[in-house]
mmCIF file of C-alpha atoms in Angstrom:
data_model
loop_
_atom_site.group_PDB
_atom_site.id
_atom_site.type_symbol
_atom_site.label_atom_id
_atom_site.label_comp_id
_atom_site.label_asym_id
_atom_site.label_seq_id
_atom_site.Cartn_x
_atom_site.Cartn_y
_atom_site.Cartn_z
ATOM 1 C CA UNK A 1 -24.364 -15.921 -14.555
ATOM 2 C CA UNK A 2 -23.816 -18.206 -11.156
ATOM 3 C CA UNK A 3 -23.416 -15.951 -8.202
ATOM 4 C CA UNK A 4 -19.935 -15.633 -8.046
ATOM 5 C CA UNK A 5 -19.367 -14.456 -11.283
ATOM 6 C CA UNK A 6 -22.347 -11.185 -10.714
ATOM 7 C CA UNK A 7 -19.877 -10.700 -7.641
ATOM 8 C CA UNK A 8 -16.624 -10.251 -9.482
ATOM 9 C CA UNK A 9 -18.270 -8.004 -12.274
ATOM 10 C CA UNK A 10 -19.705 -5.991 -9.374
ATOM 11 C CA UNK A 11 -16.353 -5.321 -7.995
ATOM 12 C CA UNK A 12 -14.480 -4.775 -10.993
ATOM 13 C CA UNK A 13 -17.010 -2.260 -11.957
ATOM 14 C CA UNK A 14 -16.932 -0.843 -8.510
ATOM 15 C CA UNK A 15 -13.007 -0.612 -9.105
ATOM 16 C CA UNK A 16 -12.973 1.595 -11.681
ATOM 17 C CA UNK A 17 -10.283 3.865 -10.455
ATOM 18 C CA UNK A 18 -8.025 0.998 -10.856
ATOM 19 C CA UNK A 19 -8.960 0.711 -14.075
ATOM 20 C CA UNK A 20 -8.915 3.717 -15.596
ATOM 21 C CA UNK A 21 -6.774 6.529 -15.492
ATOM 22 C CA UNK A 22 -7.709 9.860 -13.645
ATOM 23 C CA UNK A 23 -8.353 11.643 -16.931
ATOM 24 C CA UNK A 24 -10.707 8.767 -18.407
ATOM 25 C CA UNK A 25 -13.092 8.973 -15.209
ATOM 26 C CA UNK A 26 -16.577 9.876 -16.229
ATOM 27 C CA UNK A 27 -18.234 13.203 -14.083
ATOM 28 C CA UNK A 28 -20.057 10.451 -12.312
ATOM 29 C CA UNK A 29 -16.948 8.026 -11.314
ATOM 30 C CA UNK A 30 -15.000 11.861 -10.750
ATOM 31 C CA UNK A 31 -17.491 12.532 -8.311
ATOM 32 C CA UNK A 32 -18.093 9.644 -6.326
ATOM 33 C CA UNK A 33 -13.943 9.492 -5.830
ATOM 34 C CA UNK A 34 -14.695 12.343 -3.064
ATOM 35 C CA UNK A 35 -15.004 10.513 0.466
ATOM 36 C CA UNK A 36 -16.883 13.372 1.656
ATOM 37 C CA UNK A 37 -14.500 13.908 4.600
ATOM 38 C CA UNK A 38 -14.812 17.898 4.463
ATOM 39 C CA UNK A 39 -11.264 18.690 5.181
ATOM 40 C CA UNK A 40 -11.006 20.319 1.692
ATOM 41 C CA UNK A 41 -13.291 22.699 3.246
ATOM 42 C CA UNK A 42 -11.753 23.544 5.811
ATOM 43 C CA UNK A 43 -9.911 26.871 6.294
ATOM 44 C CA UNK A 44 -6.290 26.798 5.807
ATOM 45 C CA UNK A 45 -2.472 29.438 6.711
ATOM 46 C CA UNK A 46 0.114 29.455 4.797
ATOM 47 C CA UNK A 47 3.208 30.952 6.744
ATOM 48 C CA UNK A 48 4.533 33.736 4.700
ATOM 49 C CA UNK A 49 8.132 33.123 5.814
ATOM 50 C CA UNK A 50 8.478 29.441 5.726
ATOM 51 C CA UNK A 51 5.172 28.490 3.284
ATOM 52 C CA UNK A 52 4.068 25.971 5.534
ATOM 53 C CA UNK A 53 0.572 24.735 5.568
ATOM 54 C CA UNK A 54 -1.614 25.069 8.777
ATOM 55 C CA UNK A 55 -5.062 23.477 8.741
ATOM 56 C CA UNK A 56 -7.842 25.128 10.872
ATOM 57 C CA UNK A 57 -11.219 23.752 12.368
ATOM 58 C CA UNK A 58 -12.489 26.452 10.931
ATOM 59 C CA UNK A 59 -14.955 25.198 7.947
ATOM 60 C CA UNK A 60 -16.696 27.049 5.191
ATOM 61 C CA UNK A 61 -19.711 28.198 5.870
ATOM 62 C CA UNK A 62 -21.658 25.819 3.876
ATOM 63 C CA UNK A 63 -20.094 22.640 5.257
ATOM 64 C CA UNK A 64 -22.389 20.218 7.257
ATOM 65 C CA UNK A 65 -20.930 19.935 10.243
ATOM 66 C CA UNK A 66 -22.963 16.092 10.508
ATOM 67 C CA UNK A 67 -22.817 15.180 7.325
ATOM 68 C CA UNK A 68 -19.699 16.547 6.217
ATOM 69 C CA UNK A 69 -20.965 17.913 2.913
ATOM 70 C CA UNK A 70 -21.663 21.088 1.466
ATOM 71 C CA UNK A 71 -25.085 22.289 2.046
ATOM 72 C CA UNK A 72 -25.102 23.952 -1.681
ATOM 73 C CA UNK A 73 -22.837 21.951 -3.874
ATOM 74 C CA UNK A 74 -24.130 22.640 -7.229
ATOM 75 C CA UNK A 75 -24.487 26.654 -6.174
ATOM 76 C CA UNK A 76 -21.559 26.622 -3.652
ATOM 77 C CA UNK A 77 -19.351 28.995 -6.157
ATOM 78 C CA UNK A 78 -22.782 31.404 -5.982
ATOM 79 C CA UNK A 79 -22.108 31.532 -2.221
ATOM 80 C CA UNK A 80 -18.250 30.964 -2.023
ATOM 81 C CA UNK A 81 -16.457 32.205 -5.460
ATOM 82 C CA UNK A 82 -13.330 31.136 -3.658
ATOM 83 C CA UNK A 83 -14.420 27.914 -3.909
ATOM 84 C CA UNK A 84 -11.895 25.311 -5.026
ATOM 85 C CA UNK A 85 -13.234 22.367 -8.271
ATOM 86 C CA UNK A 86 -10.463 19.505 -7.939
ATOM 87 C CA UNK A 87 -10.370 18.799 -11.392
ATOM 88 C CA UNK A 88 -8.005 16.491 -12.930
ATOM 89 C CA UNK A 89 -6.344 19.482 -14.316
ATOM 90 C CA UNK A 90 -5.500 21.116 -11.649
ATOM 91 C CA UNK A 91 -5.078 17.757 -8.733
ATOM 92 C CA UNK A 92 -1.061 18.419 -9.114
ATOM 93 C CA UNK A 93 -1.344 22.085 -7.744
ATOM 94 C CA UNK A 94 -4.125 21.384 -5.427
ATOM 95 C CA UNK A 95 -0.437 20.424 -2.549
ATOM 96 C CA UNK A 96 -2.909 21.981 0.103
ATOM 97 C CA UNK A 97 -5.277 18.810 -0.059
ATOM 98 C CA UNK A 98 -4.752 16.280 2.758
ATOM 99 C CA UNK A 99 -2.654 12.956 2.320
ATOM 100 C CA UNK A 100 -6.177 10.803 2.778
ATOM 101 C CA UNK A 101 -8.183 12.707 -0.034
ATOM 102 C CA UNK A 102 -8.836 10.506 -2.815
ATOM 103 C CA UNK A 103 -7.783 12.882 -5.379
ATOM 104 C CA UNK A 104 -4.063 13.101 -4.512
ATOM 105 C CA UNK A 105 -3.801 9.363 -3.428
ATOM 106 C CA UNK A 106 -4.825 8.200 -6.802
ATOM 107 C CA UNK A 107 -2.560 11.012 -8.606
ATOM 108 C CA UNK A 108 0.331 10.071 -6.185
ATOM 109 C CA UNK A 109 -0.464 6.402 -7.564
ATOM 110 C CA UNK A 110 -1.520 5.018 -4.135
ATOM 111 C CA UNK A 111 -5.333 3.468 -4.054
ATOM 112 C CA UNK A 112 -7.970 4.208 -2.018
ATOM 113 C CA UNK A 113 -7.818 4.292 1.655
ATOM 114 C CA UNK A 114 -9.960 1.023 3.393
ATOM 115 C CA UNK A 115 -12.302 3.409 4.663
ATOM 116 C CA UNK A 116 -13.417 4.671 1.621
ATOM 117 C CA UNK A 117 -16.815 5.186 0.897
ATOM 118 C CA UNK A 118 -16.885 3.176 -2.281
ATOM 119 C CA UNK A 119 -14.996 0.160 -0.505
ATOM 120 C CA UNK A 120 -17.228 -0.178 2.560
ATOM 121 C CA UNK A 121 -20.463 1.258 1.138
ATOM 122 C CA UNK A 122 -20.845 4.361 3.259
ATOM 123 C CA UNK A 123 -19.530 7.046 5.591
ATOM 124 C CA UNK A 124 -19.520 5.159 8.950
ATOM 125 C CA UNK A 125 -15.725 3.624 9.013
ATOM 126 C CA UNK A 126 -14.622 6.785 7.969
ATOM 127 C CA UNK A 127 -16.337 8.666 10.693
ATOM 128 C CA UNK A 128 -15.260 6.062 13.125
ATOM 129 C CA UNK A 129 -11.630 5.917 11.947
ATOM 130 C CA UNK A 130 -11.555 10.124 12.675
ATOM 131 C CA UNK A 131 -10.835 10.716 9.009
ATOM 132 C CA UNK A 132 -13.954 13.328 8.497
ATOM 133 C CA UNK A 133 -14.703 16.804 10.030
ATOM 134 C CA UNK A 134 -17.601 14.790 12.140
ATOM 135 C CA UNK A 135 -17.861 16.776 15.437
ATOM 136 C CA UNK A 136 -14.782 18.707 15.018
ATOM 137 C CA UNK A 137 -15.286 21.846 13.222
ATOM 138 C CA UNK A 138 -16.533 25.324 13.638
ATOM 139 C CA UNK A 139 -18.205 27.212 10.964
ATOM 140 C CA UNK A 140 -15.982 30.129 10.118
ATOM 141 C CA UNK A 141 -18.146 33.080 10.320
ATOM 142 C CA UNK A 142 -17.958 32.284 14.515
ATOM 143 C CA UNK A 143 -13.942 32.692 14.344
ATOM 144 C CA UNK A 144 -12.036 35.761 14.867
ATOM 145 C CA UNK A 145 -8.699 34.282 14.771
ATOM 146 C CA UNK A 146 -7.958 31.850 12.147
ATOM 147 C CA UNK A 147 -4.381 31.052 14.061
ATOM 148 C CA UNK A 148 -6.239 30.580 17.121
ATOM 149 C CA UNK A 149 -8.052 27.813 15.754
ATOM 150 C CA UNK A 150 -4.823 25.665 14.262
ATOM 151 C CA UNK A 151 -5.334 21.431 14.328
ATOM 152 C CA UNK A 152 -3.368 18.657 13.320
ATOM 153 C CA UNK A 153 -6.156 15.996 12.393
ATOM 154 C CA UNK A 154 -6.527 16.293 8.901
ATOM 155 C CA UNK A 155 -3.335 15.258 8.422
ATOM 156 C CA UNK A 156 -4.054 12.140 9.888
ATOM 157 C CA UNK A 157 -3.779 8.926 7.016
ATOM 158 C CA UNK A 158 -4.822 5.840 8.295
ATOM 159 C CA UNK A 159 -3.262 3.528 5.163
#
């Protein structure tokens, strides 16, 4: 195969979510649809008279606050039985993830954001572009006060 052609296999393969609906996604391609922003980890208030949806700094414990990932993934409902799996079962209930997760974009029928980690290769353009919890969180067994601790950046969608 000349050059060109290994290319255009290489990014059809890579495009798989544009292939393939999201109930035909292998575990692997499931997983690697997760940016690894960390705002699904993040601690989140729902108003009880209006329903609104607050986001916090606040991050579960087992968030990386560097590397935006959780420090026990395969064990993180051992630690956190709370824990949220985005499954393609339950994406449509799952209103409390953030406009740039993966996830919902692709459900909503949008594509990836240009950031993404599977468009550019890595984390760095979306740590640059603000789109992670980079720098920006607290790990929630230091807060007293989840309302004292309210932000608007995770609601932030670049494209």
């Amino acid at each position: 195969m000349a050059f060109k052609e290994l290319a255009l296999e290489r990014i059809v393969k890579m495009s798989f979510w544009k292939e393939k609906t999201l109930a035909e996604l292998s575990a692997q391609e499931w997983e690697s649809l997760c940016d690894g922003c960390g705002k699904c980890c993040l601690n989140k208030i729902i108003d009880d008279e209006t329903d609104e949806l607050y986001y916090t700094n606040a991050a579960c414990k087992l968030l990386d606050a560097k590397a935006c990932n959780c420090m026990h993934y395969e064990q993180r409902f051992t630690f956190v039985p709370s824990c949220t799996k985005v499954t393609v079962d339950n994406i449509a209930e799952l209103t409390w993830l953030p406009d740039s997760c993966a996830y919902r974009r692709l459900y909503q029928g949008r594509d990836l954001p240009s950031w993404h980690p599977l468009l550019t290769g890595d984390k760095t353009k979306m740590h640059e572009l603000g789109m992670s919890t980079r720098n920006k969180i607290v790990n929630e067994n230091k807060v007293r006060y989840l309302e004292d601790h309210i932000v608007l950046w995770p609601l932030k969608d670049c494209d």
